[in-house]
Structure formats: structure tokens, C-alpha cells
PDB file of C-alpha atoms in Angstrom:
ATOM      1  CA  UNK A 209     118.444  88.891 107.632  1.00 46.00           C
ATOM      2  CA  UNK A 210     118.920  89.318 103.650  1.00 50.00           C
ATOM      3  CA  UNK A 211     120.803  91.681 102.434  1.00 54.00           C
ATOM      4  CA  UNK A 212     117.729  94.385 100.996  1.00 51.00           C
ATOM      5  CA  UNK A 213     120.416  95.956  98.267  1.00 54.00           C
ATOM      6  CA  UNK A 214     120.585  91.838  97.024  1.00 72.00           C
ATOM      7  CA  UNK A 215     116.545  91.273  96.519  1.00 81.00           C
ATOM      8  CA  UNK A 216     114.820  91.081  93.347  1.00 86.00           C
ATOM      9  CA  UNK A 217     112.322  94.090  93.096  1.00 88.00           C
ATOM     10  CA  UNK A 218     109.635  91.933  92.461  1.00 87.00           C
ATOM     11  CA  UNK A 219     109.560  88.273  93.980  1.00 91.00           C
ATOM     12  CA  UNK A 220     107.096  86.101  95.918  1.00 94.00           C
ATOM     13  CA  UNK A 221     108.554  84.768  99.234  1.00 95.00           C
ATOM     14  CA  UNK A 222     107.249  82.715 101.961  1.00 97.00           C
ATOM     15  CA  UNK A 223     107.380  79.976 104.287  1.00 97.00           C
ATOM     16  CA  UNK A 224     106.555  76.450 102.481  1.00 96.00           C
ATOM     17  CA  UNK A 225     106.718  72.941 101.926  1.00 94.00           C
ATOM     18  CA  UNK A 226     106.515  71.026  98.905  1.00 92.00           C
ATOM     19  CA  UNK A 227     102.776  70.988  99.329  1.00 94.00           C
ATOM     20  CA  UNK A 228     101.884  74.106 101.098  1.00 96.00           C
ATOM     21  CA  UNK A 229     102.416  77.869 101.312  1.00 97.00           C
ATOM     22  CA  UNK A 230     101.623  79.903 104.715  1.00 98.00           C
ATOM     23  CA  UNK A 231     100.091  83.362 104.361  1.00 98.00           C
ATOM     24  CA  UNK A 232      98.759  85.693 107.345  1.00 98.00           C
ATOM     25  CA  UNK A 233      95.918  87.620 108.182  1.00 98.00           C
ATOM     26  CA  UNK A 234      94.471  89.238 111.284  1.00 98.00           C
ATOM     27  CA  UNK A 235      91.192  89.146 112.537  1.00 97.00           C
ATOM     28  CA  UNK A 236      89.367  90.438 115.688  1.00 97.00           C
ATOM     29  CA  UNK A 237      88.997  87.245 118.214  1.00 97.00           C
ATOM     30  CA  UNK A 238      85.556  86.379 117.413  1.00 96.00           C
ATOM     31  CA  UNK A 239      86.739  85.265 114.398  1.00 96.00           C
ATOM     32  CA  UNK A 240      90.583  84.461 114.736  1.00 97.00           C
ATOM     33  CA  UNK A 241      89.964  82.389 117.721  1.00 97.00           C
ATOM     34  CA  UNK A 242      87.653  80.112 116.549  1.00 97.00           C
ATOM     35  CA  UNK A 243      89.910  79.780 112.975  1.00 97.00           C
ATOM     36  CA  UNK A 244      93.142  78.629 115.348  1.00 97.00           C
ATOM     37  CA  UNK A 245      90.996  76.967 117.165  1.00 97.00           C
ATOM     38  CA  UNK A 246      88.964  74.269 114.828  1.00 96.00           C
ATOM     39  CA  UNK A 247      91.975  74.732 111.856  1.00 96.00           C
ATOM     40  CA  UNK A 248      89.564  76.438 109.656  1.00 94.00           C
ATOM     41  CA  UNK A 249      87.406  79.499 109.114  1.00 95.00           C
ATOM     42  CA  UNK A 250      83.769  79.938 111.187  1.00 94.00           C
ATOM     43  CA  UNK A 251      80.446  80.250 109.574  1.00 91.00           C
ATOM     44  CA  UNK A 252      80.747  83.778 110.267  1.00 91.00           C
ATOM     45  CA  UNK A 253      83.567  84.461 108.298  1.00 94.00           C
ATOM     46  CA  UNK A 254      82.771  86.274 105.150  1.00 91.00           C
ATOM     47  CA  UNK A 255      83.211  84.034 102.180  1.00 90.00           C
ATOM     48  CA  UNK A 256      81.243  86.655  99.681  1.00 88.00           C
ATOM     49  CA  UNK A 257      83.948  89.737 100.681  1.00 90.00           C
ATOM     50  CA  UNK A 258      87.245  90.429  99.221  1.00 92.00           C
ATOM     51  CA  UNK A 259      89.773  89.231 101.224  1.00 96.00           C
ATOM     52  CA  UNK A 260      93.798  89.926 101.217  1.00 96.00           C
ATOM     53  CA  UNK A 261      96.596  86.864 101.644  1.00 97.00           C
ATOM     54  CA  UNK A 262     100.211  88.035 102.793  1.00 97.00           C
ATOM     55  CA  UNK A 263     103.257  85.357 102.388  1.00 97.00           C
ATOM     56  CA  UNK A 264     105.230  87.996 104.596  1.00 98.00           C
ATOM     57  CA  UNK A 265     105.160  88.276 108.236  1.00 98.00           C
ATOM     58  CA  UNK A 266     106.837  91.575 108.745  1.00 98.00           C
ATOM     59  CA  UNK A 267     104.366  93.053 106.185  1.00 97.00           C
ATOM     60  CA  UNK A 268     101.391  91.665 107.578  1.00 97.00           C
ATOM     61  CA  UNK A 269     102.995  93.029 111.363  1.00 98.00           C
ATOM     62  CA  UNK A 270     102.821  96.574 109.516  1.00 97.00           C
ATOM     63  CA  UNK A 271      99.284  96.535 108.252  1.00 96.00           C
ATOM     64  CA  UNK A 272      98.278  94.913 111.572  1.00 97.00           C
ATOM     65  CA  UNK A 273     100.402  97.037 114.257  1.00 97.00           C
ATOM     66  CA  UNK A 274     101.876  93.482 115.937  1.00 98.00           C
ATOM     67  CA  UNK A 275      98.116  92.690 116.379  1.00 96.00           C
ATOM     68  CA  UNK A 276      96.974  96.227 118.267  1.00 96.00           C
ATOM     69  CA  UNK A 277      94.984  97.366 115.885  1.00 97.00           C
ATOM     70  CA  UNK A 278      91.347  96.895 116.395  1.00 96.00           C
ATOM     71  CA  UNK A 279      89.473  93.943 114.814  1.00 96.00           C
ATOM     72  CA  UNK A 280      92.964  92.928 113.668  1.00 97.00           C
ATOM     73  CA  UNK A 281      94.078  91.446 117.503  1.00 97.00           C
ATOM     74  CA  UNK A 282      94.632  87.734 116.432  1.00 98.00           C
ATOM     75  CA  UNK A 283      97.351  87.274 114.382  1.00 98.00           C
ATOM     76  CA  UNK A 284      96.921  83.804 111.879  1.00 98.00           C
ATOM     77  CA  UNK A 285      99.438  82.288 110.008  1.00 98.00           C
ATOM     78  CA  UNK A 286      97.340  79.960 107.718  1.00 98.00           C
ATOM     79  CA  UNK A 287      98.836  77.000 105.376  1.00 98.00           C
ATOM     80  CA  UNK A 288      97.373  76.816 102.663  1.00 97.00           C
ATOM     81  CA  UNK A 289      97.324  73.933  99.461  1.00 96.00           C
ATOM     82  CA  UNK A 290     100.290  74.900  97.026  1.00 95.00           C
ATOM     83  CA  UNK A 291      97.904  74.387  93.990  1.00 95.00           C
ATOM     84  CA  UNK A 292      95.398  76.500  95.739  1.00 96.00           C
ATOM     85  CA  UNK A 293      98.485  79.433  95.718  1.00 96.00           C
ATOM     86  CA  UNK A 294      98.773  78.595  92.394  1.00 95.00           C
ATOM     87  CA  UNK A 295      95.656  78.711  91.231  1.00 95.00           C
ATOM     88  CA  UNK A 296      94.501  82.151  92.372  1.00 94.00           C
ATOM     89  CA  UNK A 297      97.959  83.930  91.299  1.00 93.00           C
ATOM     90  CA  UNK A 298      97.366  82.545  87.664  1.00 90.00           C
ATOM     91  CA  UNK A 299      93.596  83.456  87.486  1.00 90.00           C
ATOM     92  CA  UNK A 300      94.507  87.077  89.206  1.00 81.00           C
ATOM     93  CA  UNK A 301      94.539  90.459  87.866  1.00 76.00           C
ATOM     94  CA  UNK A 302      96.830  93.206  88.609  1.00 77.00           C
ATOM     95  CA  UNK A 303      95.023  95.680  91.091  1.00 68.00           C
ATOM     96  CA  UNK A 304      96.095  98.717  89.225  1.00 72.00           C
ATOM     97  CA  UNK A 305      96.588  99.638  85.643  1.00 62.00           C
ATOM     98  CA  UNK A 306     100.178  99.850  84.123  1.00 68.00           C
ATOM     99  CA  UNK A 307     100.701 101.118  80.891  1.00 69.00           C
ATOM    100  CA  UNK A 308     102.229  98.069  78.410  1.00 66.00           C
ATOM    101  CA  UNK A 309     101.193  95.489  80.409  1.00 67.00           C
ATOM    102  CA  UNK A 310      97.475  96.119  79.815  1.00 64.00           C
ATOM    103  CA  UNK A 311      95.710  96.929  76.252  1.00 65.00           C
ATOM    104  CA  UNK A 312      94.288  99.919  78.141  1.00 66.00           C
ATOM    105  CA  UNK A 313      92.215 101.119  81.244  1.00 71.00           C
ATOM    106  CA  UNK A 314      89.153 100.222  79.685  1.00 69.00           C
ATOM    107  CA  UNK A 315      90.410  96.402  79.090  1.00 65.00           C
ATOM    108  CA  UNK A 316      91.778  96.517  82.287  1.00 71.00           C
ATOM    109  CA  UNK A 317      88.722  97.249  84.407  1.00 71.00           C
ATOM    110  CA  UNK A 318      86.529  94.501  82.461  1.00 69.00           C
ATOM    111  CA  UNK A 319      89.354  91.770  83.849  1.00 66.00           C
ATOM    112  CA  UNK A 320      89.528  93.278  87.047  1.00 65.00           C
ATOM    113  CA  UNK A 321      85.762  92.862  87.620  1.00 76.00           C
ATOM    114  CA  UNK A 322      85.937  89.292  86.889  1.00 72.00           C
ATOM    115  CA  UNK A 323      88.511  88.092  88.135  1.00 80.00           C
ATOM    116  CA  UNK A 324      88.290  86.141  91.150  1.00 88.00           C
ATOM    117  CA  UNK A 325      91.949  87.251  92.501  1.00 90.00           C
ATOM    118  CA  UNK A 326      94.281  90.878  92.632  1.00 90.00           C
ATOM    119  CA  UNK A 327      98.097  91.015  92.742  1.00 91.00           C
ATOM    120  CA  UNK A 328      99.245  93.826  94.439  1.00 92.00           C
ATOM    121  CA  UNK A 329     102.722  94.296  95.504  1.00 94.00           C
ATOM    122  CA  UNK A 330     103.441  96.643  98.718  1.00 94.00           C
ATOM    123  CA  UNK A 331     107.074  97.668 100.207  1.00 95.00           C
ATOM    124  CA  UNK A 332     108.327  94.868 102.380  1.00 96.00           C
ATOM    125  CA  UNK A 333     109.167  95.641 105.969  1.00 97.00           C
ATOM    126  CA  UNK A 334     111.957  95.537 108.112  1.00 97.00           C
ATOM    127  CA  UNK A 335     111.916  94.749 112.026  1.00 97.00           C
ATOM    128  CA  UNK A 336     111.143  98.084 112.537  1.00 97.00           C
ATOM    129  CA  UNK A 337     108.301  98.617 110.021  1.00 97.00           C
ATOM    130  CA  UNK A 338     110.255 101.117 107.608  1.00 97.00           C
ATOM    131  CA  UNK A 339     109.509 100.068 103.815  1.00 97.00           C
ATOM    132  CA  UNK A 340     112.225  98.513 101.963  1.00 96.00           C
ATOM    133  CA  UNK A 341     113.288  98.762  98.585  1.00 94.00           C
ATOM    134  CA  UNK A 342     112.125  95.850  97.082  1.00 94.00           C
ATOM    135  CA  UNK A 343     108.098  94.561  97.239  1.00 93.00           C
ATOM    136  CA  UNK A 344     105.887  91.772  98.988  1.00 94.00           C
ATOM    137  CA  UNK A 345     103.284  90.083  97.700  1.00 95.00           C
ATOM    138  CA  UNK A 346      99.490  90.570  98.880  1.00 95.00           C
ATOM    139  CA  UNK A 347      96.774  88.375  97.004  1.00 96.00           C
ATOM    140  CA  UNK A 348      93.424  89.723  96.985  1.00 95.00           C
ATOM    141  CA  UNK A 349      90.649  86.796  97.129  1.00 97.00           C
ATOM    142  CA  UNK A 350      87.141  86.915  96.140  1.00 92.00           C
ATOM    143  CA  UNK A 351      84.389  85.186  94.504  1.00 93.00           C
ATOM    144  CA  UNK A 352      85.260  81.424  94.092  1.00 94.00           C
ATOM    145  CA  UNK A 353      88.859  81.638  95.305  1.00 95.00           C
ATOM    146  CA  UNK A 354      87.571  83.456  98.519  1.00 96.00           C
ATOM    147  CA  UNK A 355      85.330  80.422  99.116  1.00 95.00           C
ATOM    148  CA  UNK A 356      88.075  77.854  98.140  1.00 96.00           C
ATOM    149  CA  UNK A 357      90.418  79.541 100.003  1.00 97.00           C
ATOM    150  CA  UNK A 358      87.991  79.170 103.294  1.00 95.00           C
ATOM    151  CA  UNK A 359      86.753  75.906 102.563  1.00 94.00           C
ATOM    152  CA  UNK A 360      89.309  73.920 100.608  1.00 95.00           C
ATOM    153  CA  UNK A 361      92.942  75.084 100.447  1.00 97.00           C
ATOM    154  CA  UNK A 362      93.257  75.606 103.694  1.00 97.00           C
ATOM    155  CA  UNK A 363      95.370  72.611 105.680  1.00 97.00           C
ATOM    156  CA  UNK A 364      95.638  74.646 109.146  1.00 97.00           C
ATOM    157  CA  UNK A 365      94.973  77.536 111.078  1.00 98.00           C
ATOM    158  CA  UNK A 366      97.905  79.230 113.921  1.00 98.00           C
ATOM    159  CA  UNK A 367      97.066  81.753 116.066  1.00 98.00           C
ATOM    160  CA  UNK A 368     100.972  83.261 115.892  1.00 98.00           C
ATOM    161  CA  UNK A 369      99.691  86.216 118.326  1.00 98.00           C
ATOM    162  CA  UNK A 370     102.158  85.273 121.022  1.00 98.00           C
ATOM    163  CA  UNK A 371     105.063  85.583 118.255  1.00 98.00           C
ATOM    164  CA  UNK A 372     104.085  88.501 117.063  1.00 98.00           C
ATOM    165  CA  UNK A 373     104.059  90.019 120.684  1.00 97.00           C
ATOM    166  CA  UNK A 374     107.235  87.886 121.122  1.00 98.00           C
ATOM    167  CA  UNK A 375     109.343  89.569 118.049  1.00 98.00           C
ATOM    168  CA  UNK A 376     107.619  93.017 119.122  1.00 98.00           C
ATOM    169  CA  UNK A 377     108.961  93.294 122.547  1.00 98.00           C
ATOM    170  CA  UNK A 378     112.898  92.246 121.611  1.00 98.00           C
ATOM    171  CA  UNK A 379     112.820  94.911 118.846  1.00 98.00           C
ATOM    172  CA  UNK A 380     111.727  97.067 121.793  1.00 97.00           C
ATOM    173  CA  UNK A 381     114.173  95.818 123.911  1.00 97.00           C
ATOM    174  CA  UNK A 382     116.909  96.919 121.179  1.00 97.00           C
ATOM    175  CA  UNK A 383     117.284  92.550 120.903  1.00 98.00           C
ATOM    176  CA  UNK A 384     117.593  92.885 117.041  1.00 96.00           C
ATOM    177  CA  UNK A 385     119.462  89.419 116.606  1.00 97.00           C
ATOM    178  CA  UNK A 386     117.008  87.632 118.489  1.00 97.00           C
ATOM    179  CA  UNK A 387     113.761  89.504 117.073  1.00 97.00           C
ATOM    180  CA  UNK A 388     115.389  89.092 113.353  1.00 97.00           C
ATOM    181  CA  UNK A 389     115.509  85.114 114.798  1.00 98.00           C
ATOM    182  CA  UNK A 390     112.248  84.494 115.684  1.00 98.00           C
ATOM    183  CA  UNK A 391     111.379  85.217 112.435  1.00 98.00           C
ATOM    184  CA  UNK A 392     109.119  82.767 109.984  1.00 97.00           C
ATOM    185  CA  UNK A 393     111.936  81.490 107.314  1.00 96.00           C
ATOM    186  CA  UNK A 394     110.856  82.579 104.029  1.00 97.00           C
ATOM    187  CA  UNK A 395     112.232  82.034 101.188  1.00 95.00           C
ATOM    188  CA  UNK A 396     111.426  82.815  97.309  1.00 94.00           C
ATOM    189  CA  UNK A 397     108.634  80.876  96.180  1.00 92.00           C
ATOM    190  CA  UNK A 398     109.258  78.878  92.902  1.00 84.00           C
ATOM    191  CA  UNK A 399     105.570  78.481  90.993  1.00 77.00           C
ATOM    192  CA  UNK A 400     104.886  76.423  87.636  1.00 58.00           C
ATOM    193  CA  UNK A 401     103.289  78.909  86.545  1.00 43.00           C
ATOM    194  CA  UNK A 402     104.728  82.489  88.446  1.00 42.00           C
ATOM    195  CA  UNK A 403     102.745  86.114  88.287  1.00 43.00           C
ATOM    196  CA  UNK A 404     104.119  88.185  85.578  1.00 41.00           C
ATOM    197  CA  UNK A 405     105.557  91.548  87.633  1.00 43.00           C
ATOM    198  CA  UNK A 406     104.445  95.233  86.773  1.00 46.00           C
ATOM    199  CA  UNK A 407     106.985  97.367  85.511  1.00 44.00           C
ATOM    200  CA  UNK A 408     106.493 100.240  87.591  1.00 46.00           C
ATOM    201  CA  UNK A 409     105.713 101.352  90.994  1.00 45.00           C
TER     202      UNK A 409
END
């Protein structure tokens, strides 16, 4: 794995092509398995709620407890259109105030409330969950780039359950090598038009 000590504070990486980015999320089965299923999101997935995009694997294994937690059991690695990525990081606010970066809290709310995405950066995660000193990327969606997310960025829809379960039980098993192997490749992400980072925590 990287070296953590060698990782830019502040950098978008993920697994991608030349036309697409994959992000995860986890759902409860009535809606991942349907998503994996068809290679897009059901009717009954909520395309008027906020919802939150993670490039990084590990991090989304935190938030999602390798797919234990409840309504979070089916893991989804979706690919989504490279523009679309685009798109939503350079119409996105930052989802918290920092002083210098913003006029002021004031000016910063009134921007928050319209925009249709949030950039919020998280400690990344190592094979055992334990934050590392350098952030990961999570993209809050909502509005129009929730529905174009849903309905036109996305190319396809993996139900990565198994891996997650796979990569779970060999850092169990003390099998560091091979859970650090199984491992999505990602690498940093290299945007037209990339986020400007906060300058604080």
C-alpha cells in the first residue's frame, strides 16, 4: 500500500478510466440489489434526498462496517461518467465554513443552500479502519446532480459485497498482503477543473 507519510493532505483518488470514475455507497438490499442488478438505481431510490459519493473503498468499508451495518448490507461500487464527476465537484460547496476561503458564514450558508453538491473531506482508512493522516474525498449530491447522478452519469452498478466480506475476513485472518491486494487500485484523480482544498481541518 502507499506510503501514508508520502500523501498529499488533500487529494482526490479513485479507481478510473479515461471516461469514468467509480464511487461506493451502501444500501439495504431492497435497494442495492435491484441497482447491481438492472445497472442502475430503482424507482424507489430517493432522487429528492441528499446523497454522499465515496472514490475510496476503505473509507466507505468504515462508514459501512464491511456491509454489517443495517440498511447499509449491499455494498455498490458504481461507475460513474467522468464529466458527471466533474461537474458536481465544480458546482459544489464546501460543507463547512473555513475562515479565508469564504467571505464569511453568512455568504457561506447562502451557497451552501443552493448548491446542488458538498465537498467534504474525512480521514482515509487503513485495512484496519484507523484514520490516516491525510483525507478522502466524499461528494454530497442533491437537487439536480442527485437526479443526474441516478439517471444519467451512471454507466454501471456492482454489488462488491462479496469483496468487501472477502478483504474483511483476510484482515481477520492476520492475511494483510493479500487483504491490502484485493484492494480496488486507486489512484489520484487528475480533473480539468480540480476542487480547491480547505486549509484546515
Amino acid at each position: 500500500m502507499n506510503d501514508p507519510l508520502q500523501q498529499p493532505r488533500y487529494e482526490i483518488r479513485a479507481q478510473h478510466t479515461d471516461s469514468t470514475v467509480t464511487v461506493y455507497q451502501a444500501y439495504r438490499p431492497t435497494i442495492g440489489l435491484p441497482a447491481a442488478r438492472d445497472g442502475h438505481f430503482p424507482p424507489a431510490w430517493k432522487r429528492d434526498r441528499m446523497t454522499w459519493i465515496k472514490p475510496s473503498f476503505l473509507w466507505m468499508m468504515y462508514r459501512c462496517g464491511w456491509g454489517t451495518k443495517e440498511g447499509q448490507e449491499t455494498v455498490l461500487a458504481v461507475e460513474i461518467a467522468r464529466e458527471g464527476f466533474a461537474w458536481a465537484l465544480e458546482n459544489a460547496e464546501l460543507s463547512h465554513y473555513v475562515r479565508g476561503v469564504h467571505e464569511d458564514r453568512t455568504a457561506w450558508k447562502r451557497v451552501l443552500r443552493s448548491a446542488p453538491a458538498r465537498v467534504q473531506w474525512d480521514p482515509e482508512r487503513d485495512l484496519d479502519l484507523n484514520p490516516l493522516p491525510y483525507r478522502s474525498l466524499q461528494l454530497g449530491l442533491s437537487g439536480e446532480a442527485a437526479r443526474r447522478y441516478a439517471d444519467e452519469w451512471t454507466v454501471s452498478v456492482r454489488d462488491v459485497t462479496p469483496l468487501a466480506r472477502e478483504v474483511h475476513a483476510a484482515v481477520r485472518a492476520g492475511e494483510r498482503e493479500r487483504a491490502a491486494a484485493l484492494l480496488p487500485v486507486e489512484t489520484p484523480l487528475d480533473l480539468s477543473a480540480p476542487r480547491p482544498v480547505p486549509t484546515t481541518p
